[in-house]
Coordinates of C-alpha atoms in Angstrom, one line a residue:
X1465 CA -22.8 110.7 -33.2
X1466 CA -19.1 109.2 -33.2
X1467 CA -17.3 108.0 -30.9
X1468 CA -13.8 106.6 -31.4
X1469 CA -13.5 102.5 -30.7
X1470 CA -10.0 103.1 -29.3
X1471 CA -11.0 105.4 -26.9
X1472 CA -14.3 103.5 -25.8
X1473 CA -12.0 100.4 -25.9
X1474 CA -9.4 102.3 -23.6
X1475 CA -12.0 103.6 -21.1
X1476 CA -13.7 100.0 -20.8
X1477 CA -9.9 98.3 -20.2
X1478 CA -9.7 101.1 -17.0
X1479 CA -12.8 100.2 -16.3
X1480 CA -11.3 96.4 -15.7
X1481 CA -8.9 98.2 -13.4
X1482 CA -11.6 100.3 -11.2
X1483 CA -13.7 97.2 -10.8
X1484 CA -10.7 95.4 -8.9
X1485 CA -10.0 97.9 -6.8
X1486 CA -11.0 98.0 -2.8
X1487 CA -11.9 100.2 -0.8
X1488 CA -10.1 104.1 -1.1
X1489 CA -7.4 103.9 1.6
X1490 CA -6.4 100.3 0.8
X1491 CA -4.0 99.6 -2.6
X1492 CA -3.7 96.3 -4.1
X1493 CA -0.1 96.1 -4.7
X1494 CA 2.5 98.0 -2.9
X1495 CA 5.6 99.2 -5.0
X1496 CA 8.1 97.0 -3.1
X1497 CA 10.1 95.5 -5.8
X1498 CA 12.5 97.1 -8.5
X1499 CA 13.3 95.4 -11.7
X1500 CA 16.2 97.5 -14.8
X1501 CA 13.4 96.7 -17.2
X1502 CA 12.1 100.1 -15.6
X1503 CA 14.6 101.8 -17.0
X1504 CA 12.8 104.7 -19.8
X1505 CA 14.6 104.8 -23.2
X1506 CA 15.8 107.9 -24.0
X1507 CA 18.0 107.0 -26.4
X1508 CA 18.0 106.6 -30.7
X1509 CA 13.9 107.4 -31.4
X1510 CA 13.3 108.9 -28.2
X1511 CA 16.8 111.1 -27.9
X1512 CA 15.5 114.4 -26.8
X1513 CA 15.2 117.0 -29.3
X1514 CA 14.4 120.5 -28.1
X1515 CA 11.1 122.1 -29.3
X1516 CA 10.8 124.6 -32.0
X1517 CA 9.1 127.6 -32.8
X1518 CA 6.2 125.8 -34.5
X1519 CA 5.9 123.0 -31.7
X1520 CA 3.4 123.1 -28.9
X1521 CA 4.4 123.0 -25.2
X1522 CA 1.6 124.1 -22.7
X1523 CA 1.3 123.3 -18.9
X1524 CA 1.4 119.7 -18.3
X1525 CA 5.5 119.0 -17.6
X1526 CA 4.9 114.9 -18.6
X1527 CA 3.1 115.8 -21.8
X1528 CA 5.5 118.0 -22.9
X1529 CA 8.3 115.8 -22.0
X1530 CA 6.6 113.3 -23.7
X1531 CA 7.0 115.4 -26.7
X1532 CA 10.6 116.5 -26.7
X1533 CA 11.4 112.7 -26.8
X1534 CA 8.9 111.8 -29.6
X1535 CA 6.7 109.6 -26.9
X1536 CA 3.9 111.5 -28.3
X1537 CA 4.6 113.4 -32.1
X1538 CA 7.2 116.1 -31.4
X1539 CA 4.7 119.0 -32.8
X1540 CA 3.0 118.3 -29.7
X1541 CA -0.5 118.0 -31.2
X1542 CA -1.2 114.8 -29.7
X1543 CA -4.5 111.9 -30.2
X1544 CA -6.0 110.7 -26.9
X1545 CA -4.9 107.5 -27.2
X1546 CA -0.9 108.2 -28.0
X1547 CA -1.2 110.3 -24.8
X1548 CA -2.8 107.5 -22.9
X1549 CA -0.4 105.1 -24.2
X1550 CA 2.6 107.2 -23.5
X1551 CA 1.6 107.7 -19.8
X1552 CA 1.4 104.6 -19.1
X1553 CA 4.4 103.3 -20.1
X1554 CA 7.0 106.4 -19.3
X1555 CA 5.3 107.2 -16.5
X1556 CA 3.9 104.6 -14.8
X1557 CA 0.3 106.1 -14.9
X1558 CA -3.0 103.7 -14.8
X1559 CA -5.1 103.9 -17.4
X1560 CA -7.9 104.9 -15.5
X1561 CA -5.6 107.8 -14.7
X1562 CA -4.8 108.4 -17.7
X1563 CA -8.1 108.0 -19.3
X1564 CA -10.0 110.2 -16.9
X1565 CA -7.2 113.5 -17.8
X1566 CA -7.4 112.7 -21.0
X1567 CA -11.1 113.3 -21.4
X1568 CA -10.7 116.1 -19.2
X1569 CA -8.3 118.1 -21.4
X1570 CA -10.4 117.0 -24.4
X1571 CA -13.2 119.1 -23.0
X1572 CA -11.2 122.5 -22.2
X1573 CA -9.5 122.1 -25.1
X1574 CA -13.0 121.9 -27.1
X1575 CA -12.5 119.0 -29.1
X1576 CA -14.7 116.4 -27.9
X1577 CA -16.5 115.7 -31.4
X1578 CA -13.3 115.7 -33.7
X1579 CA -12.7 111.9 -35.0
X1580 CA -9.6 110.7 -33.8
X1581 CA -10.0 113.3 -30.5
X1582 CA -6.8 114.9 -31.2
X1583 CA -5.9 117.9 -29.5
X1584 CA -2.7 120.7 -28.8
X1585 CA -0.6 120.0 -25.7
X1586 CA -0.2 123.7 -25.6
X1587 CA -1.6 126.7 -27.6
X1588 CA -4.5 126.8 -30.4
X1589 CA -3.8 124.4 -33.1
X1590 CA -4.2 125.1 -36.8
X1591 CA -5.8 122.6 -39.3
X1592 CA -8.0 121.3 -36.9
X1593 CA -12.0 122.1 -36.9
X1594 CA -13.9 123.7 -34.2
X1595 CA -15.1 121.3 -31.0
X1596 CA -18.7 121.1 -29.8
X1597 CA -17.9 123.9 -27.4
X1598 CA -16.4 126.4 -29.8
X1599 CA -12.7 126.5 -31.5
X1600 CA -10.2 124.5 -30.2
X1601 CA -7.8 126.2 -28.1
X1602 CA -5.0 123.6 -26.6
X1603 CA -4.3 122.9 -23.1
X1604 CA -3.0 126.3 -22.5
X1605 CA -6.5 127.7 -23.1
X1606 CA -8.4 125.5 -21.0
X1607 CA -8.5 127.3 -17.5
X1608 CA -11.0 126.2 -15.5
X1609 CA -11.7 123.2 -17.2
X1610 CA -7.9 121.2 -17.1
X1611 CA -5.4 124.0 -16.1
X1612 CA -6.7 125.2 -13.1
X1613 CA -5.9 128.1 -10.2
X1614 CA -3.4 127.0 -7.6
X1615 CA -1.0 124.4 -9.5
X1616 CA 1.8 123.0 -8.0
X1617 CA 4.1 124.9 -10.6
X1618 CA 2.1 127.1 -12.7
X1619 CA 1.4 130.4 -11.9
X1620 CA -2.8 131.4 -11.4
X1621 CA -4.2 133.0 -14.9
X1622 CA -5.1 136.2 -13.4
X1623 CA -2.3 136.5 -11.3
X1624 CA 0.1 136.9 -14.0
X1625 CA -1.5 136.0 -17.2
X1626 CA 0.7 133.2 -18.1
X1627 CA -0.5 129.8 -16.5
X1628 CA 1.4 127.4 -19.0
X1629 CA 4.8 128.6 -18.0
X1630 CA 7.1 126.8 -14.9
X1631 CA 6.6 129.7 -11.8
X1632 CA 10.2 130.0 -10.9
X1633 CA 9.3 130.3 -7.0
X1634 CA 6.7 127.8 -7.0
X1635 CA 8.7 125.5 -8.0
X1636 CA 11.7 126.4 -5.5
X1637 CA 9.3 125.9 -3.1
X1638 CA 8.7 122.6 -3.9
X1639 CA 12.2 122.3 -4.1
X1640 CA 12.8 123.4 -0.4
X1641 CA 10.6 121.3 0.9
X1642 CA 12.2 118.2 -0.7
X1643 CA 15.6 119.3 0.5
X1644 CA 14.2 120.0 4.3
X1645 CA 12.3 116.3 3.8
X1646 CA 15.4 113.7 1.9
X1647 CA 13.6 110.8 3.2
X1648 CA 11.6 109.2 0.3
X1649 CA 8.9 108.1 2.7
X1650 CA 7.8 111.3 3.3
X1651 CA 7.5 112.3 -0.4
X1652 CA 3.3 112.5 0.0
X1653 CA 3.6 114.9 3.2
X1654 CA 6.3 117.1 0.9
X1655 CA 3.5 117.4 -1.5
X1656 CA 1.1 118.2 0.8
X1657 CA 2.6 120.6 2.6
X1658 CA 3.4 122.2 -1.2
X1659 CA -0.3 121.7 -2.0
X1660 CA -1.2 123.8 1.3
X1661 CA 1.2 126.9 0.2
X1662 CA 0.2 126.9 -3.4
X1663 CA -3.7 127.4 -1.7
X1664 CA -3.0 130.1 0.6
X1665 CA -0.6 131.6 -2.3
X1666 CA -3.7 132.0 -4.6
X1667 CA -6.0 133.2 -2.3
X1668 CA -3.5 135.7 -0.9
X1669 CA -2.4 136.9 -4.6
X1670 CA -5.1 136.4 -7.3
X1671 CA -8.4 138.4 -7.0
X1672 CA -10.2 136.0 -9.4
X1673 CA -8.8 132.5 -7.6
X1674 CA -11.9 130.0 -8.3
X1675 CA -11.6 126.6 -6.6
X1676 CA -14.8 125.1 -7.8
X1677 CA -15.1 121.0 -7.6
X1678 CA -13.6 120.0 -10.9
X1679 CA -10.8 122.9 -10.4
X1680 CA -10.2 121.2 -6.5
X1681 CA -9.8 117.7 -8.5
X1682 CA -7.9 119.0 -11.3
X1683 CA -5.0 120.9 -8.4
X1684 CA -5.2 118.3 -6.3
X1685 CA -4.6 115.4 -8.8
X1686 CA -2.0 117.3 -10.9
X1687 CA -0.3 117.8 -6.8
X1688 CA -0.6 113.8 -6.0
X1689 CA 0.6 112.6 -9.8
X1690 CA 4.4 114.3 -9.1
X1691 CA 5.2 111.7 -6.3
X1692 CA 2.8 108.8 -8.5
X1693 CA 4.8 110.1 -11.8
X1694 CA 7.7 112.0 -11.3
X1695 CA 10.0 110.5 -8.8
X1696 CA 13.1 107.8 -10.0
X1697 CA 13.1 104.2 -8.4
X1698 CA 16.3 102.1 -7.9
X1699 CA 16.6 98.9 -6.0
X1700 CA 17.3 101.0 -2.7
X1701 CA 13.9 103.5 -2.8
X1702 CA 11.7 101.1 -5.3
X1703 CA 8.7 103.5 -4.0
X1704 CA 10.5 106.2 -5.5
X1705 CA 12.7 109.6 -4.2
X1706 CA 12.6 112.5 -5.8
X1707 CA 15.8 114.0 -7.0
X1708 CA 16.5 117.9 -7.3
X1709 CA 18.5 117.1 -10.4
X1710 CA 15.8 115.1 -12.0
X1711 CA 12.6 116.7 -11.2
X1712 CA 14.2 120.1 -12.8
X1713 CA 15.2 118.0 -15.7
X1714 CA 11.4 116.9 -16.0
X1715 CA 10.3 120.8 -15.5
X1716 CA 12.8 122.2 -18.0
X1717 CA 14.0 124.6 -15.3
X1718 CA 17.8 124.9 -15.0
X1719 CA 19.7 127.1 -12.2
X1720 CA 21.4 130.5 -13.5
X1721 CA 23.2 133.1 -11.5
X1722 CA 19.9 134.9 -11.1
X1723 CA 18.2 131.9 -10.1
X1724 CA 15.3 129.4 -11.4
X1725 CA 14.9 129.3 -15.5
X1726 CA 12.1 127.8 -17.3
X1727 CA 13.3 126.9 -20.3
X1728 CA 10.3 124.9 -21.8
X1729 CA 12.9 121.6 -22.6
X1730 CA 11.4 119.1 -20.0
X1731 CA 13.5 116.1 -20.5
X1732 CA 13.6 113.0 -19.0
X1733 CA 17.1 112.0 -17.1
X1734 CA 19.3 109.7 -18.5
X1735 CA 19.0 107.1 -16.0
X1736 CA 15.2 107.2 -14.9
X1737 CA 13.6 103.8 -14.0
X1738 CA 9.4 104.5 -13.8
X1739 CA 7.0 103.2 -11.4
X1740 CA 7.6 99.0 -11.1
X1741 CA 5.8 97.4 -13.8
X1742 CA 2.8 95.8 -11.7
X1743 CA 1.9 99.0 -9.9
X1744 CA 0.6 101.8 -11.8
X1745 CA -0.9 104.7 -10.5
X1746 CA -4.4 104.2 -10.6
X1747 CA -6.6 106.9 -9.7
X1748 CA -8.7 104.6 -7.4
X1749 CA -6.5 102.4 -5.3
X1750 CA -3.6 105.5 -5.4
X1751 CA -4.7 108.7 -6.4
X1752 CA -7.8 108.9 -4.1
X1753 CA -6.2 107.2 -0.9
X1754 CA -4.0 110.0 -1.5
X1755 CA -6.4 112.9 -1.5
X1756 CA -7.8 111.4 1.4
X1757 CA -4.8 111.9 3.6
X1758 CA -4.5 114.9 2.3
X1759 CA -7.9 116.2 3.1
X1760 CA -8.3 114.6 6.7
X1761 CA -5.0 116.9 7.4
X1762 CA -6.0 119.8 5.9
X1763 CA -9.6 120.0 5.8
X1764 CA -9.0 123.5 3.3
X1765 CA -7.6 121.6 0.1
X1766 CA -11.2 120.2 0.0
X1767 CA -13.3 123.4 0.7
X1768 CA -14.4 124.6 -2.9
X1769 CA -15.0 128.6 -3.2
X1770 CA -13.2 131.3 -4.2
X1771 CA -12.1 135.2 -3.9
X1772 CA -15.0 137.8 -4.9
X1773 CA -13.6 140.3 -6.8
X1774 CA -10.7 140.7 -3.9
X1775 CA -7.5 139.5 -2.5
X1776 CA -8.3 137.0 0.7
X1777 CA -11.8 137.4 -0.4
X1778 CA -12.6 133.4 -0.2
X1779 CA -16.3 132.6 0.1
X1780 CA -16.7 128.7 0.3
X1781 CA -19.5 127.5 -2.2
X1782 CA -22.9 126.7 -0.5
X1783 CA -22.3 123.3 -1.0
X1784 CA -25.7 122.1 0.9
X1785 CA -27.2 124.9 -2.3
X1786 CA -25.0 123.2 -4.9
X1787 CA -26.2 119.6 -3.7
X1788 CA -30.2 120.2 -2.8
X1789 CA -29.5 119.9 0.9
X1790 CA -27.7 116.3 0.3
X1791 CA -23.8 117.7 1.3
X1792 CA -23.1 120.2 3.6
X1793 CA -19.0 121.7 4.2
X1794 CA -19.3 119.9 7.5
X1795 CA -20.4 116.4 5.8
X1796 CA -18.0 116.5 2.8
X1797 CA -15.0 115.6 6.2
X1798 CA -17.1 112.8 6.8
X1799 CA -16.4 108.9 6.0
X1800 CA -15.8 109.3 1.8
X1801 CA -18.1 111.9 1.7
X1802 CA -15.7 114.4 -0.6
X1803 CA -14.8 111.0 -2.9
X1804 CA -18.5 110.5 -3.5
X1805 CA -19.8 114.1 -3.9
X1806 CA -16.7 115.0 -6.3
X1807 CA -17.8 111.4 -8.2
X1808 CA -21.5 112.4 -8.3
X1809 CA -20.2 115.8 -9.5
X1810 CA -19.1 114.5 -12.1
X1811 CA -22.0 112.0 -13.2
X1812 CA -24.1 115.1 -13.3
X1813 CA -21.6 117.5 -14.9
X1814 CA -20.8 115.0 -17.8
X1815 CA -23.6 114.3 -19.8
X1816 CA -24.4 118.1 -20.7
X1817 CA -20.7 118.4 -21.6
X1818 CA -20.5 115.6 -24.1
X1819 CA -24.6 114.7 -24.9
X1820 CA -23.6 114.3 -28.3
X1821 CA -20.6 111.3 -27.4
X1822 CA -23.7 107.8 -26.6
X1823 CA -21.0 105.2 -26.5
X1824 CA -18.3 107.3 -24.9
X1825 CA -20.6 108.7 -22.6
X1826 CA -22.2 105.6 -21.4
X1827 CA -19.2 103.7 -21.1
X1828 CA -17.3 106.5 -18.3
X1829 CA -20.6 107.0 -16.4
X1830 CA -20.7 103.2 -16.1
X1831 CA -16.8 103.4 -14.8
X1832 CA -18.4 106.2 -12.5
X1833 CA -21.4 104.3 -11.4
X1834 CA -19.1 101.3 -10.4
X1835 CA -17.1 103.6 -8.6
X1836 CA -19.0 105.0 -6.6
X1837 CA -21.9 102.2 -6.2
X1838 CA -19.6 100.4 -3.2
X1839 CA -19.4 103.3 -1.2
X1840 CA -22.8 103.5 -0.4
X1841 CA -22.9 107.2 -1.3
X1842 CA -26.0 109.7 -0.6
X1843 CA -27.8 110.8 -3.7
X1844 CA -28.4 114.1 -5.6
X1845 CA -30.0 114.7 -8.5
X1846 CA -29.5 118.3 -9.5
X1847 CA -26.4 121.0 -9.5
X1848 CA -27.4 124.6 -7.9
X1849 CA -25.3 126.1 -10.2
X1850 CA -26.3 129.5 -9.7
X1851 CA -24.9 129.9 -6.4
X1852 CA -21.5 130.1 -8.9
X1853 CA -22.2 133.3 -10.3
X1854 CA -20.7 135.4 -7.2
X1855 CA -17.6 134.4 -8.0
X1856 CA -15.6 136.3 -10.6
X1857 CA -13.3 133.4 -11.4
X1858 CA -15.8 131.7 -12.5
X1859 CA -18.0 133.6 -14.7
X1860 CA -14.8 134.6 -16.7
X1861 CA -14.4 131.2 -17.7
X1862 CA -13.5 130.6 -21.3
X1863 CA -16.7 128.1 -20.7
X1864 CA -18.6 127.9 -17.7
X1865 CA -17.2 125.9 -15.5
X1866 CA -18.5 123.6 -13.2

């Protein structure tokens, strides 16, 4: 039964972090200040170097950007910890943050039980032995589990059948929206507004769009990390601004005569200054004050479901089913209702995923327990799961998804 020390050590050190935090809606530090040791080296070691044929590049943009600057080994088959480490000091990311996705694409990618829990930023790897859950298949392969329906930039799996590559009109979307919206101030409410039209897009184009709980955290985390992650600072926005420029750079998508062009090379600009060095993005005192705008504005990018079969098919999920009577759709609007049902999700949802990981097991529903603990959440003890099998999206899962 192993569990890697560095990991167990990295998930208690978040844990230091979640225990400080207040209350979701309040942050402990506000990014006020600017400081040139922000500045990212990209530069001698970490000049960028375009992939290769043999490298792996898959749908997270900072991963592989990490990669093409040798952040995180340049094959792009990557440990947990060098990806936590990476994030956090590129990027700007909290290790809670960073902890909690890292876990997360350990699962999809099925390698949860492999000592050193390394695993491919993008397509199967080879060399590497099958994961409690089958044979590993990189973060490309992990729909429904990281990579989910409705990204910001991706296109949806059964839309197109390619959900790893930069959606050319996606990401011109996003794109308009920041050149209607230059004011950095209004960088969440860019995202937001984004996050709505990559909903409706899914639900209006993909027959099979799932948008169970972990899939609603998974889009609406990867939509709140590109204005925690992804925007430059300088002494005039130290909050951060997104540049056109340097958010294609990050993308890998340049402008041709025929338009938008993913071209897999995400690269970080020359002159890009991270988040100030005493705020990271932490998933509690950032992330989820955050979502919680978001959903008090638009009550849909919290209402899980999905198409039947159909086009503009969407069927919420019975929640009040899901949750033996304690949630209903109403309820989840309701104080931090949606913060302590997706929580308690996850309480329940982890232990049958990795009941072979004690230590790192214990140790993240502990973080979890904490978390949610000062809320003063409702309890539920089992998942209705079988109100899940209506929807296509779902049961096509590589692995059931919950």
């Amino acid at each position: 039964m192993y569990a890697a020390p560095g990991l167990v050590y990295f998930c208690a050190l978040a844990s230091v972090h979640v225990s400080a935090w207040m209350l979701p809606g309040k942050r402990t530090i506000d990014a006020t200040t600017f400081d040139t040791n922000q500045l990212i080296d990209v530069t001698g070691a970490h000049a960028f170097v375009e992939a290769g044929p043999n490298d792996f590049r898959g749908p997270c943009p900072g991963l592989n950007a990490l990669a093409n600057h040798n952040y995180i080994p340049h094959h792009g088959v990557v440990s947990i910890e060098q990806a936590i480490l990476a994030a956090t000091e590129v990027f700007g990311m909290g290790l809670d943050f960073a902890t909690g996705a890292g876990v997360l694409a350990l699962y999809g990618a099925n390698l949860l039980d492999v000592p050193f829990f390394e695993f491919s930023i993008g397509g199967p790897p080879g060399g590497i032995l099958g994961g409690i859950l089958g044979a590993p298949t990189g973060l490309s392969g992990t729909h429904n589990q990281f990579e989910s329906d409705s990204s910001p930039t991706r296109c949806d799996l059964y839309e197109c059948g390619d959900n790893y590559s930069v959606q050319p009109d996606a990401f011109q979307g996003l794109l308009d929206l920041i050149g209607k919206n230059p004011d950095p101030s209004r960088n969440l409410d860019i995202l937001i507004q984004h996050r709505v039209a990559r909903l409706q897009h899914s639900k209006a184009n993909n027959p099979y769009f799932f948008y169970g709980p972990i899939e609603m955290l998974a889009s609406n985390l990867a939509t709140v990390i590109i204005g925690g992650a992804m925007t430059n600072h300088s002494a005039a926005d130290p909050d951060g601004f997104f540049s056109v420029d340097g958010l294609s750079s990050l993308y890998g998508v340049s402008r041709g005569p025929d338009g938008l062009r993913y071209s897999r090379n995400e690269r970080i600009p020359s002159s890009w200054y991270r988040r100030p060095l005493n705020d990271p993005y932490l998933a509690i005192t950032h992330a989820l004050p955050d979502m919680l705008h978001m959903w008090a504005e638009y009550p849909e990018t919290v209402l899980i479901g999905g198409n039947t079969g159909e086009v503009d098919s969407f069927v919420p999920i019975d929640i009040t089913n899901l949750t033996g009577g304690v949630y209903s759709a109403a309820s989840l609007l309701e104080g931090n209702n949606a913060i302590c049902f997706a929580f308690q999700f996850l309480q329940l949802a982890f232990p049958d995923i990795v009941s072979n990981l004690e230590d790192l097991v214990a140790e993240i529903l502990k973080q979890l327990a904490e978390t949610v603990e000062p809320l003063e959440c409702p309890e539920f003890e089992t998942l209705g799961l079988e109100s899940l099998s209506k929807y296509p999206g779902y049961t096509r899962s590589v692995k059931r998804s919950v």
